[in-house]
Amino acid sequence: MKQAGIVIEMEHGRVKETSLGMITLAGRTTESLTALVMDGITDEVTDQLAAHGVHTIVDLVLPEAPEIRQNPAVRAAAVVQAVRDRGLDHVLGLSSPEGKDLLPRVAALLDAPLVMDCVDVDLEKGLAETSQYSGKVMAKIQLTGETQVFGVRPNAVPPEPKPVKADVVAMTGDKAVPETITLVSWDDGDAEGRQSLVEADIIIAGGRGLKNRDNFSLIFECAQKLNAVPGASRVAVDEGWVPYALQVGQTGEKVSPQVYIACGISGSIQHFAGMKTAKMIIAVNRDENAAIMANCDYQVQGDLFDILPELIRQL
Amino acid sequence: MRIYVCVKHVPDSAANIHIVDHLKIDESVPFLLNPYDEHAVTEAVALKQQMPDSEIIAVCLGKKGAESTLRSALAMGADRGLLVETDAVCDSMATARALHAAILKDGSPDIIFTGKESIDSEGMQTQFRIGALFGFPVATNAASLDLTAGKAVVTCELAGGRTRTFELTLPCVIGAGRGLNTPIYPTFPDVVKSRKKPITTLALSELNVSAAPGSAKIVAMTPLVQKRTPRKITGAPSEQAAEIIRILKQEAKVLS
């Protein structure tokens, strides 16, 4: 039987919902699920994983020092070691910010094929579906090779309960620490405890219509009230109103939230490339002829400087 | 310094993409230098300004037409181009093998730049595979780069304003991100001058690249259109806001 190893991401000591969703997705086409955990296992973590269909939990037991355990090269080598030790046929991880610096390392070390940002996978057949050409095309990709690696788009599938009994195995022993790449410092910015754009349920994004940097506080305030993550169009980033980290689109983050609220964003083809897979799009725009108004679920024609303060007041 | 920049010839992001035979795109659209690779070329040019005896070689795997993308890199400041010509569709494993073989044949790299991803296949992995084949360390989505004392200090962007700073030994591979620099916009004289710069073409078959132990092949392609039918939310701003909140609560169920 084929065995799938799932690289687990955690937040505040719990397994991320997006990782649980990935377990659900993998479980649709394979029976044997092994979770690969790098950030410590607690009873709570074991319970979460077992409740979603994981039979084996491997604790990779990384060195304590943060500059070593957070080094993606160290993490990738540990995943590869687990893949070999456990004889895993598939490796799945999130196409999250961390995953984009981890899974390609794993695939390169294994010399195994990889498809990133999958919205669907069939492990039995070795098939993956992902968007290409700036979100204009959905491609079905056949992988071949002894081991296959899949980066799964966060929120591709919601987690579903599937209680089983899980065994925990510790993978002790020395971990390979490369001498060619060392992590010297890191900055968690002001994002501490805040969700990343790609994992957000609600995103409220602003564009040219915000007119200047100061007005962007309306977006931040709304985001806070909605428990949403703020985003921006390229114009807002290029104008220097907000940092690049907030950019949604072709050359920014590609997101699939439950709800995307676009405020003062005209909806260029490049912006749509980053958010067209949102479940619901609400567009707030003065111009009823803006491209986004024709391709959204709810169009709110009006002045965002009237509507956003009302939203903030009513929330 | 011998600086290699791997560049890709990709359809213009603004082009309408049409699918042929449910399998591939209609390639009769404008093709350009991959936007992230513009940052890679720009960074290489900045390094050369610090170290004027450096040479910048732009390398591209693609069809004959990819020469125009190499010309763009030359106009931006690369010294010469290397086209590995093939009509075959190459996945990341095959591409990395071809680029590795071409660079190895050409010379000994001190630093290899790529873009963090290409905007056509969006694979995000070729830089890591090149690094693994050479045995060089890799950093991706670079937002700043400093070469000091024979090491590369690279700050890479994660999402949400988070960054990580790595120290890499040389030679190394750097995947350029958008935060790295502002791409050079070549002037007309730059473009004219670039026409005299040499491009060497070699066939992929000449490189005798060994087959990869795996592959990723597109077996079907469909247009990704999510046609939405907009419903209007009208009324005074306060009514519109109230309706948005109702929708978030009752339809999207993302607010309690």
Coordinates of C-alpha atoms in Angstrom, one line a residue:
Chain A
M1 CA 0.0 0.0 0.0
K2 CA 1.2 3.5 -0.8
Q3 CA 2.2 5.6 2.1
A4 CA 1.8 9.4 2.3
G5 CA 3.8 11.6 4.6
I6 CA 2.2 14.9 5.4
V7 CA 4.4 17.8 6.6
I8 CA 2.4 19.4 9.4
E9 CA 2.4 23.2 10.1
M10 CA 1.6 24.4 13.6
E11 CA 0.5 27.7 15.1
H12 CA 0.3 28.4 18.9
G13 CA 1.0 24.8 19.6
R14 CA -1.9 23.5 17.5
V15 CA -2.0 22.0 14.1
K16 CA -3.2 24.6 11.6
E17 CA -6.6 24.1 10.1
T18 CA -5.0 24.3 6.7
S19 CA -2.8 21.3 7.6
L20 CA -5.9 19.4 8.7
G21 CA -7.6 20.1 5.4
M22 CA -4.6 18.7 3.6
I23 CA -4.9 15.5 5.6
T24 CA -8.5 15.3 4.5
L25 CA -7.5 15.8 0.9
A26 CA -4.7 13.1 1.1
G27 CA -7.1 10.7 2.9
R28 CA -9.4 10.7 -0.1
T29 CA -7.0 8.7 -2.3
T30 CA -4.7 6.9 0.1
E31 CA -5.3 4.9 3.3
S32 CA -2.0 5.2 5.0
L33 CA -1.3 8.6 6.4
T34 CA 1.8 9.6 8.3
A35 CA 2.1 13.0 9.8
L36 CA 5.6 14.5 9.9
V37 CA 5.8 16.9 12.9
M38 CA 8.8 19.2 13.4
D39 CA 7.6 21.6 16.1
G40 CA 6.9 19.3 19.0
I41 CA 4.1 16.9 19.8
T42 CA 1.6 17.3 22.6
D43 CA -1.5 15.3 23.5
E44 CA -3.5 18.0 21.8
V45 CA -1.6 17.7 18.6
T46 CA -1.9 13.9 18.7
D47 CA -5.7 14.2 19.2
Q48 CA -6.1 16.7 16.4
L49 CA -4.2 14.5 13.9
A50 CA -5.9 11.2 15.0
A51 CA -9.3 12.9 14.7
H52 CA -8.6 13.6 11.0
G53 CA -7.3 10.2 9.9
V54 CA -3.6 10.1 10.7
H55 CA -2.4 6.6 11.7
T56 CA 1.2 7.3 12.4
I57 CA 2.8 10.5 13.8
V58 CA 6.5 10.9 13.4
D59 CA 8.2 13.4 15.6
L60 CA 11.2 14.6 13.7
V61 CA 12.9 15.8 16.9
L62 CA 14.9 18.8 15.6
P63 CA 17.6 20.5 17.6
E64 CA 16.3 23.0 20.1
A65 CA 18.3 26.0 18.9
P66 CA 15.9 28.2 16.9
E67 CA 18.5 29.2 14.3
I68 CA 19.0 25.5 13.5
R69 CA 15.4 24.2 13.8
Q70 CA 14.0 27.1 11.7
N71 CA 16.6 26.7 9.0
P72 CA 14.6 25.3 6.0
A73 CA 17.6 23.4 4.8
V74 CA 17.7 21.5 8.2
R75 CA 14.0 20.9 8.1
A76 CA 14.1 19.6 4.5
A77 CA 16.9 17.2 5.3
A78 CA 14.9 15.9 8.3
V79 CA 11.8 15.4 6.1
V80 CA 13.9 13.6 3.5
Q81 CA 15.4 11.3 6.3
A82 CA 11.9 10.5 7.5
V83 CA 10.8 9.8 3.9
R84 CA 13.6 7.3 3.5
D85 CA 13.4 5.7 7.0
R86 CA 9.6 5.3 6.7
G87 CA 9.6 4.3 3.1
L88 CA 7.1 7.0 2.1
D89 CA 5.8 7.2 -1.5
H90 CA 4.3 10.6 -1.3
V91 CA 5.1 13.8 0.5
L92 CA 2.5 16.5 1.0
G93 CA 3.0 19.9 2.5
L94 CA 1.3 23.3 2.4
S95 CA 2.1 25.8 -0.4
S96 CA 2.3 28.3 2.5
P97 CA 5.2 30.9 2.8
E98 CA 7.2 28.3 4.8
G99 CA 6.2 25.5 2.4
K100 CA 7.5 27.4 -0.6
D101 CA 10.9 27.4 1.0
L102 CA 10.7 23.8 2.2
L103 CA 8.9 21.5 -0.3
P104 CA 11.1 22.4 -3.3
R105 CA 14.2 21.7 -1.1
V106 CA 12.7 18.3 -0.2
A107 CA 11.9 17.5 -3.8
A108 CA 15.4 18.6 -5.0
L109 CA 17.1 16.5 -2.3
L110 CA 15.0 13.5 -3.2
D111 CA 15.3 14.2 -6.9
A112 CA 11.6 13.7 -7.1
P113 CA 8.9 15.5 -9.0
L114 CA 6.9 18.2 -7.3
V115 CA 3.8 20.2 -8.1
M116 CA 3.2 23.3 -6.0
D117 CA 0.0 25.0 -5.1
C118 CA -2.3 22.0 -5.9
V119 CA -6.0 22.5 -5.5
D120 CA -6.5 18.7 -5.9
V121 CA -4.4 15.6 -5.8
D122 CA -5.0 11.9 -6.6
L123 CA -2.3 10.0 -4.8
E124 CA -3.4 6.7 -6.2
K125 CA -2.9 7.9 -9.8
G126 CA -0.1 10.4 -9.1
L127 CA -2.2 13.3 -10.4
A128 CA -2.2 16.9 -9.3
E129 CA -4.3 19.9 -10.3
T130 CA -2.8 23.4 -10.1
S131 CA -3.4 26.7 -11.7
Q132 CA -0.9 28.1 -14.2
Y133 CA -0.4 31.1 -16.5
S134 CA -1.3 33.6 -13.8
G135 CA -4.4 31.7 -12.8
K136 CA -5.8 31.6 -16.3
V137 CA -5.4 27.9 -16.8
M138 CA -6.1 24.8 -14.6
A139 CA -3.6 22.1 -15.5
K140 CA -3.8 18.4 -14.6
I141 CA -0.3 17.0 -14.1
Q142 CA 0.8 13.4 -14.1
L143 CA 3.8 12.7 -11.9
T144 CA 6.1 9.7 -12.3
G145 CA 8.9 8.6 -10.1
E146 CA 9.4 6.5 -7.0
T147 CA 8.6 9.4 -4.6
Q148 CA 6.3 12.3 -5.5
V149 CA 5.9 15.6 -3.7
F150 CA 2.8 17.8 -3.6
G151 CA 2.5 21.3 -2.4
V152 CA -1.2 21.8 -1.4
R153 CA -2.8 25.3 -1.6
P154 CA -4.0 26.3 1.9
N155 CA -7.8 26.1 2.1
A156 CA -8.0 23.9 -1.0
V157 CA -10.2 21.5 1.1
P158 CA -11.8 22.1 4.5
P159 CA -10.9 19.5 7.2
E160 CA -13.3 16.7 7.8
P161 CA -13.3 14.5 10.9
K162 CA -12.2 10.9 10.5
P163 CA -11.3 9.5 13.9
V164 CA -8.6 6.7 14.0
K165 CA -6.0 5.6 16.4
A166 CA -2.6 7.1 15.9
D167 CA 0.8 5.8 17.0
V168 CA 3.6 8.3 17.8
V169 CA 7.1 7.5 16.7
A170 CA 10.1 9.6 17.6
M171 CA 12.9 9.9 15.0
T172 CA 15.8 10.7 17.3
G173 CA 19.4 10.7 16.2
D174 CA 21.6 13.4 14.7
K175 CA 20.1 15.7 12.1
A176 CA 22.0 16.9 9.1
V177 CA 23.0 20.5 9.6
P178 CA 24.4 22.0 6.4
E179 CA 27.4 24.2 6.7
T180 CA 26.7 26.1 3.4
I181 CA 23.5 27.8 4.6
T182 CA 22.9 29.2 8.1
L183 CA 20.0 31.2 9.4
V184 CA 21.5 34.3 11.0
S185 CA 18.4 36.2 12.0
W186 CA 14.7 36.5 11.4
D187 CA 12.1 39.2 11.8
D188 CA 8.5 38.2 12.5
G189 CA 7.5 41.8 11.7
D190 CA 4.2 43.1 13.1
A191 CA 2.6 39.8 11.9
E192 CA 3.0 38.1 15.2
G193 CA -0.2 36.1 15.8
R194 CA -1.8 37.4 12.6
Q195 CA -2.8 35.0 9.9
S196 CA -0.9 35.2 6.6
L197 CA -2.8 36.3 3.4
V198 CA -2.7 32.8 1.9
E199 CA -4.4 31.2 4.9
A200 CA -6.9 33.9 5.6
D201 CA -10.7 33.2 5.7
I202 CA -11.5 36.8 5.0
I203 CA -9.3 39.3 3.1
I204 CA -10.2 43.0 2.8
A205 CA -8.0 44.6 0.1
G206 CA -7.5 48.2 -1.0
G207 CA -6.4 49.6 -4.3
R208 CA -6.0 52.9 -6.2
G209 CA -9.3 54.1 -4.8
L210 CA -7.8 54.5 -1.4
K211 CA -5.8 57.5 -2.8
N212 CA -3.0 57.6 -0.3
R213 CA -1.2 55.9 2.5
D214 CA -3.2 57.5 5.4
N215 CA -6.5 56.3 4.0
F216 CA -5.3 52.8 4.1
S217 CA -6.0 52.9 7.8
L218 CA -9.6 52.3 6.8
I219 CA -8.7 48.9 5.4
F220 CA -6.6 48.0 8.5
E221 CA -9.4 49.1 10.8
C222 CA -12.0 47.1 8.9
A223 CA -9.7 44.1 8.8
Q224 CA -9.3 44.2 12.6
K225 CA -13.1 44.4 13.1
L226 CA -13.7 41.6 10.7
N227 CA -10.8 39.4 12.0
A228 CA -9.7 39.6 8.4
V229 CA -6.3 40.0 6.8
P230 CA -5.5 43.2 5.0
G231 CA -4.4 43.0 1.4
A232 CA -3.6 45.4 -1.5
S233 CA -3.4 45.7 -5.2
R234 CA -0.1 46.3 -7.0
V235 CA -0.9 50.0 -7.4
A236 CA -1.2 50.5 -3.7
V237 CA 2.2 48.7 -3.2
D238 CA 3.9 50.5 -6.1
E239 CA 2.7 53.8 -4.7
G240 CA 4.4 52.9 -1.4
W241 CA 1.1 53.0 0.6
V242 CA 1.6 49.5 2.0
P243 CA 4.5 47.0 2.0
Y244 CA 4.9 44.4 -0.8
A245 CA 4.0 41.7 1.7
L246 CA 0.3 42.8 1.4
Q247 CA 0.1 42.5 -2.4
V248 CA -2.4 40.1 -3.9
G249 CA -2.1 39.2 -7.6
Q250 CA 0.1 37.8 -10.2
T251 CA 3.3 39.0 -8.7
G252 CA 2.0 38.9 -5.1
E253 CA 0.2 36.3 -3.1
K254 CA -2.3 34.0 -4.7
V255 CA -5.2 33.5 -2.2
S256 CA -8.3 31.5 -1.9
P257 CA -10.2 32.9 1.1
Q258 CA -13.9 32.3 1.8
V259 CA -14.5 36.0 1.2
Y260 CA -12.5 38.6 -0.7
I261 CA -13.6 42.2 -0.2
A262 CA -12.0 44.4 -2.9
C263 CA -12.2 48.1 -2.1
G264 CA -11.3 50.6 -4.8
I265 CA -9.6 47.9 -6.9
S266 CA -10.5 48.0 -10.6
G267 CA -9.7 44.3 -11.1
S268 CA -6.9 44.0 -13.6
I269 CA -6.2 40.6 -15.2
Q270 CA -3.1 40.5 -13.0
H271 CA -5.1 41.2 -9.8
F272 CA -7.6 38.5 -10.7
A273 CA -4.7 36.1 -11.1
G274 CA -4.2 36.3 -7.4
M275 CA -7.7 36.1 -6.0
K276 CA -10.1 34.6 -8.6
T277 CA -10.3 31.3 -6.6
A278 CA -11.9 33.2 -3.7
K279 CA -15.2 31.5 -2.8
M280 CA -17.0 34.9 -2.6
I281 CA -15.9 38.3 -4.0
I282 CA -17.5 41.5 -2.8
A283 CA -16.5 44.6 -4.8
V284 CA -16.8 48.1 -3.4
N285 CA -16.2 50.6 -6.1
R286 CA -17.4 54.0 -7.3
D287 CA -17.1 53.0 -10.9
E288 CA -19.8 50.6 -12.0
N289 CA -17.8 49.9 -15.2
A290 CA -14.7 48.7 -13.3
A291 CA -13.7 45.2 -14.4
I292 CA -14.2 43.8 -10.9
M293 CA -17.8 44.9 -10.8
A294 CA -18.6 42.5 -13.7
N295 CA -16.9 39.5 -12.1
C296 CA -17.8 39.5 -8.5
D297 CA -20.6 38.0 -6.4
Y298 CA -21.8 41.2 -4.8
Q299 CA -21.2 44.7 -6.3
V300 CA -21.4 47.6 -3.9
Q301 CA -21.4 50.7 -6.0
G302 CA -20.6 53.7 -3.9
D303 CA -17.9 55.7 -2.3
L304 CA -15.6 53.5 -0.1
F305 CA -15.0 56.6 2.1
D306 CA -18.7 56.4 3.0
I307 CA -19.1 52.7 3.1
L308 CA -16.0 51.6 5.0
P309 CA -16.6 53.9 8.0
E310 CA -20.1 52.6 8.2
L311 CA -18.8 49.0 8.2
I312 CA -16.4 49.9 11.0
R313 CA -19.2 51.6 12.9
Q314 CA -21.6 48.7 12.6
L315 CA -19.2 45.9 13.3
Chain B
M1 CA 32.9 37.0 -10.4
R2 CA 31.3 34.8 -12.9
I3 CA 27.6 35.4 -12.6
Y4 CA 25.0 33.2 -14.3
V5 CA 21.4 34.3 -14.6
C6 CA 18.8 31.8 -15.6
V7 CA 16.0 33.4 -17.5
K8 CA 12.7 32.1 -18.9
H9 CA 10.8 33.1 -22.0
V10 CA 7.1 33.3 -20.8
P11 CA 3.8 34.6 -22.2
D12 CA 3.0 38.2 -21.3
S13 CA 1.0 38.3 -18.1
A14 CA -1.5 40.6 -19.8
A15 CA -2.1 38.2 -22.8
N16 CA -5.2 36.2 -23.2
I17 CA -4.4 32.6 -23.0
H18 CA -6.1 30.1 -25.3
I19 CA -5.9 26.4 -24.9
V20 CA -5.2 24.0 -27.8
D21 CA -6.2 20.3 -27.8
H22 CA -7.1 20.6 -24.1
L23 CA -3.3 20.2 -23.5
K24 CA -1.3 23.2 -24.2
I25 CA -1.6 26.9 -24.8
D26 CA -1.7 28.7 -28.1
E27 CA 1.8 30.2 -28.3
S28 CA 0.9 33.0 -30.7
V29 CA 0.9 35.5 -27.9
P30 CA 3.7 37.9 -27.0
F31 CA 6.4 36.3 -25.0
L32 CA 8.7 38.2 -22.6
L33 CA 11.4 37.8 -20.0
N34 CA 9.8 36.3 -16.9
P35 CA 9.2 39.3 -14.5
Y36 CA 11.0 37.8 -11.6
D37 CA 14.0 37.1 -13.8
E38 CA 14.2 40.9 -14.5
H39 CA 15.0 41.3 -10.8
A40 CA 17.6 38.5 -11.1
V41 CA 19.3 40.3 -14.1
T42 CA 19.1 43.6 -12.3
E43 CA 20.8 42.2 -9.2
A44 CA 23.6 40.7 -11.3
V45 CA 24.2 44.1 -13.0
A46 CA 24.4 45.7 -9.5
L47 CA 27.0 43.2 -8.5
K48 CA 29.0 43.9 -11.6
Q49 CA 29.0 47.6 -10.8
Q50 CA 30.6 46.7 -7.4
M51 CA 33.0 44.3 -9.1
P52 CA 33.6 45.5 -12.6
D53 CA 35.7 42.6 -13.7
S54 CA 32.7 40.3 -13.4
E55 CA 31.0 38.7 -16.3
I56 CA 27.2 38.2 -16.5
I57 CA 26.0 35.3 -18.6
A58 CA 22.2 34.9 -19.2
V59 CA 21.2 31.3 -19.8
C60 CA 17.9 30.2 -21.2
L61 CA 16.3 26.9 -22.1
G62 CA 13.7 27.2 -24.8
K63 CA 12.7 27.4 -28.4
K64 CA 14.5 29.5 -31.0
G65 CA 12.2 32.4 -30.2
A66 CA 13.6 32.5 -26.6
E67 CA 16.5 34.4 -28.1
S68 CA 14.4 37.6 -27.7
T69 CA 14.3 37.1 -24.0
L70 CA 18.1 36.7 -23.9
R71 CA 18.3 40.0 -25.9
S72 CA 16.2 41.6 -23.2
A73 CA 18.6 40.4 -20.5
L74 CA 21.5 41.7 -22.6
A75 CA 19.8 45.1 -23.0
M76 CA 19.5 45.2 -19.2
G77 CA 23.2 44.6 -18.8
A78 CA 24.1 41.0 -19.2
D79 CA 27.3 40.5 -21.2
R80 CA 26.4 37.5 -23.3
G81 CA 23.7 34.9 -23.7
L82 CA 23.5 31.2 -23.8
L83 CA 20.5 29.6 -25.5
V84 CA 19.9 25.9 -24.9
E85 CA 17.6 25.2 -27.7
T86 CA 14.8 22.6 -27.6
D87 CA 11.3 22.3 -28.9
A88 CA 10.5 19.8 -26.1
V89 CA 8.3 20.7 -23.2
C90 CA 10.7 20.4 -20.2
D91 CA 9.5 20.0 -16.6
S92 CA 11.5 21.5 -13.7
M93 CA 13.6 18.3 -13.3
A94 CA 14.6 18.3 -16.9
T95 CA 15.0 22.1 -17.0
A96 CA 17.4 22.1 -14.0
R97 CA 19.4 19.3 -15.6
A98 CA 19.7 21.2 -18.9
L99 CA 20.7 24.5 -17.2
H100 CA 23.2 22.7 -14.9
A101 CA 24.8 21.0 -17.9
A102 CA 24.9 24.2 -19.9
I103 CA 26.5 26.3 -17.1
L104 CA 29.0 23.5 -16.3
K105 CA 30.0 23.4 -19.9
D106 CA 30.4 27.1 -20.1
G107 CA 32.4 27.8 -17.0
S108 CA 32.6 27.8 -13.2
P109 CA 29.9 29.9 -11.5
D110 CA 30.4 32.0 -8.4
I111 CA 26.8 32.9 -8.2
I112 CA 23.7 31.8 -10.1
F113 CA 20.5 33.9 -10.1
T114 CA 17.0 32.8 -11.1
G115 CA 13.6 34.4 -10.5
K116 CA 11.8 32.9 -7.5
E117 CA 9.2 31.4 -9.9
S118 CA 8.1 31.7 -13.5
I119 CA 4.7 33.2 -14.2
D120 CA 3.8 30.5 -16.7
S121 CA 4.2 27.1 -15.0
E122 CA 4.6 28.7 -11.5
G123 CA 6.7 25.7 -10.4
M124 CA 8.8 27.6 -7.7
Q125 CA 11.5 24.9 -7.7
T126 CA 14.0 25.1 -10.5
Q127 CA 16.5 27.2 -8.4
F128 CA 16.5 24.4 -5.7
R129 CA 17.1 21.7 -8.3
I130 CA 20.0 23.6 -9.8
G131 CA 21.4 24.1 -6.4
A132 CA 21.1 20.4 -5.6
L133 CA 22.7 19.4 -8.9
F134 CA 25.7 21.7 -8.2
G135 CA 25.7 21.0 -4.5
F136 CA 25.3 24.8 -3.9
P137 CA 23.2 26.3 -1.1
V138 CA 20.0 28.1 -2.2
A139 CA 17.9 31.0 -0.9
T140 CA 14.7 32.0 -2.5
N141 CA 12.4 35.1 -2.6
A142 CA 15.4 37.2 -1.9
A143 CA 14.7 40.8 -0.9
S144 CA 18.3 41.9 -0.3
L145 CA 21.7 40.5 -1.0
D146 CA 25.2 41.5 0.3
L147 CA 28.4 39.8 -0.7
T148 CA 30.9 40.2 2.1
A149 CA 34.0 38.1 2.9
G150 CA 33.2 35.5 0.4
K151 CA 29.7 34.9 1.7
A152 CA 26.3 35.9 0.6
V153 CA 24.0 37.4 3.2
V154 CA 20.5 37.1 1.8
T155 CA 17.3 38.4 3.4
C156 CA 14.3 36.4 2.1
E157 CA 10.7 37.4 2.4
L158 CA 8.0 35.2 3.9
A159 CA 4.5 36.5 3.9
G160 CA 3.1 39.2 6.1
G161 CA 6.2 41.2 6.3
R162 CA 8.2 38.4 7.9
T163 CA 11.8 37.9 6.8
R164 CA 14.7 35.5 7.4
T165 CA 18.3 36.3 6.8
F166 CA 20.7 33.6 5.7
E167 CA 24.4 33.4 5.2
L168 CA 25.3 31.3 2.2
T169 CA 28.8 30.1 1.2
L170 CA 29.8 30.8 -2.4
P171 CA 29.0 29.6 -5.0
C172 CA 25.3 29.8 -4.3
V173 CA 21.9 30.1 -6.0
I174 CA 19.6 33.0 -5.4
G175 CA 16.0 33.1 -6.4
A176 CA 15.1 36.8 -6.9
G177 CA 11.9 38.1 -5.4
R178 CA 10.1 41.4 -6.1
G179 CA 11.6 43.1 -3.1
L180 CA 15.1 42.7 -4.3
N181 CA 15.4 45.8 -6.5
T182 CA 13.6 47.9 -9.2
P183 CA 14.2 46.3 -12.6
I184 CA 16.4 48.1 -15.0
Y185 CA 14.4 49.7 -17.8
P186 CA 16.8 49.6 -20.8
T187 CA 17.2 52.8 -22.8
F188 CA 17.1 52.8 -26.6
P189 CA 21.0 53.0 -26.8
D190 CA 21.1 49.9 -24.4
V191 CA 18.9 48.0 -26.8
V192 CA 21.0 49.0 -29.8
K193 CA 24.2 48.0 -27.9
S194 CA 22.8 44.7 -26.9
R195 CA 22.3 43.7 -30.5
K196 CA 26.1 43.4 -30.8
K197 CA 26.5 41.2 -27.7
P198 CA 27.0 37.5 -28.5
I199 CA 24.4 34.8 -28.0
T200 CA 25.7 31.2 -28.2
T201 CA 23.2 28.6 -29.2
L202 CA 23.6 24.9 -28.4
A203 CA 21.1 22.2 -28.9
L204 CA 19.8 20.5 -25.8
S205 CA 20.7 17.1 -27.4
E206 CA 24.4 18.3 -27.5
L207 CA 24.5 18.5 -23.7
N208 CA 24.0 14.7 -23.2
V209 CA 21.8 15.4 -20.2
S210 CA 20.9 12.2 -18.3
A211 CA 17.2 11.4 -17.8
A212 CA 15.7 12.4 -14.5
P213 CA 14.3 9.6 -12.2
G214 CA 10.9 11.2 -12.3
S215 CA 8.7 13.7 -14.3
A216 CA 5.7 16.0 -14.1
K217 CA 3.8 16.2 -17.3
I218 CA 0.7 18.1 -18.2
V219 CA -2.1 15.7 -19.3
A220 CA -5.0 18.2 -19.5
M221 CA -5.6 21.9 -19.5
T222 CA -8.8 23.8 -19.0
P223 CA -9.4 27.5 -18.9
L224 CA -9.9 28.7 -15.4
V225 CA -12.9 31.0 -15.6
Q226 CA -15.1 31.4 -12.7
K227 CA -18.0 33.4 -14.2
R228 CA -19.7 35.1 -11.4
T229 CA -23.1 36.8 -11.6
P230 CA -22.9 39.9 -9.6
R231 CA -25.8 40.9 -7.4
K232 CA -26.1 44.6 -6.6
I233 CA -26.1 45.9 -3.0
T234 CA -27.9 49.3 -3.2
G235 CA -29.1 51.9 -0.8
A236 CA -27.5 54.4 1.5
P237 CA -23.9 53.6 2.7
S238 CA -25.3 52.6 6.1
E239 CA -27.7 50.2 4.4
Q240 CA -25.0 48.8 2.1
A241 CA -22.7 48.2 5.1
A242 CA -25.5 46.5 6.9
E243 CA -26.1 44.2 4.0
I244 CA -22.4 43.3 3.6
I245 CA -22.4 42.3 7.3
R246 CA -25.6 40.2 6.8
I247 CA -24.0 38.4 3.8
L248 CA -20.8 37.7 5.8
K249 CA -22.8 36.3 8.6
Q250 CA -25.6 34.4 6.9
E251 CA -24.3 33.4 3.5
A252 CA -20.5 33.2 3.8
K253 CA -20.8 32.3 7.5
V254 CA -17.5 33.8 8.3
L255 CA -18.7 36.1 11.0
S256 CA -20.7 35.1 14.1

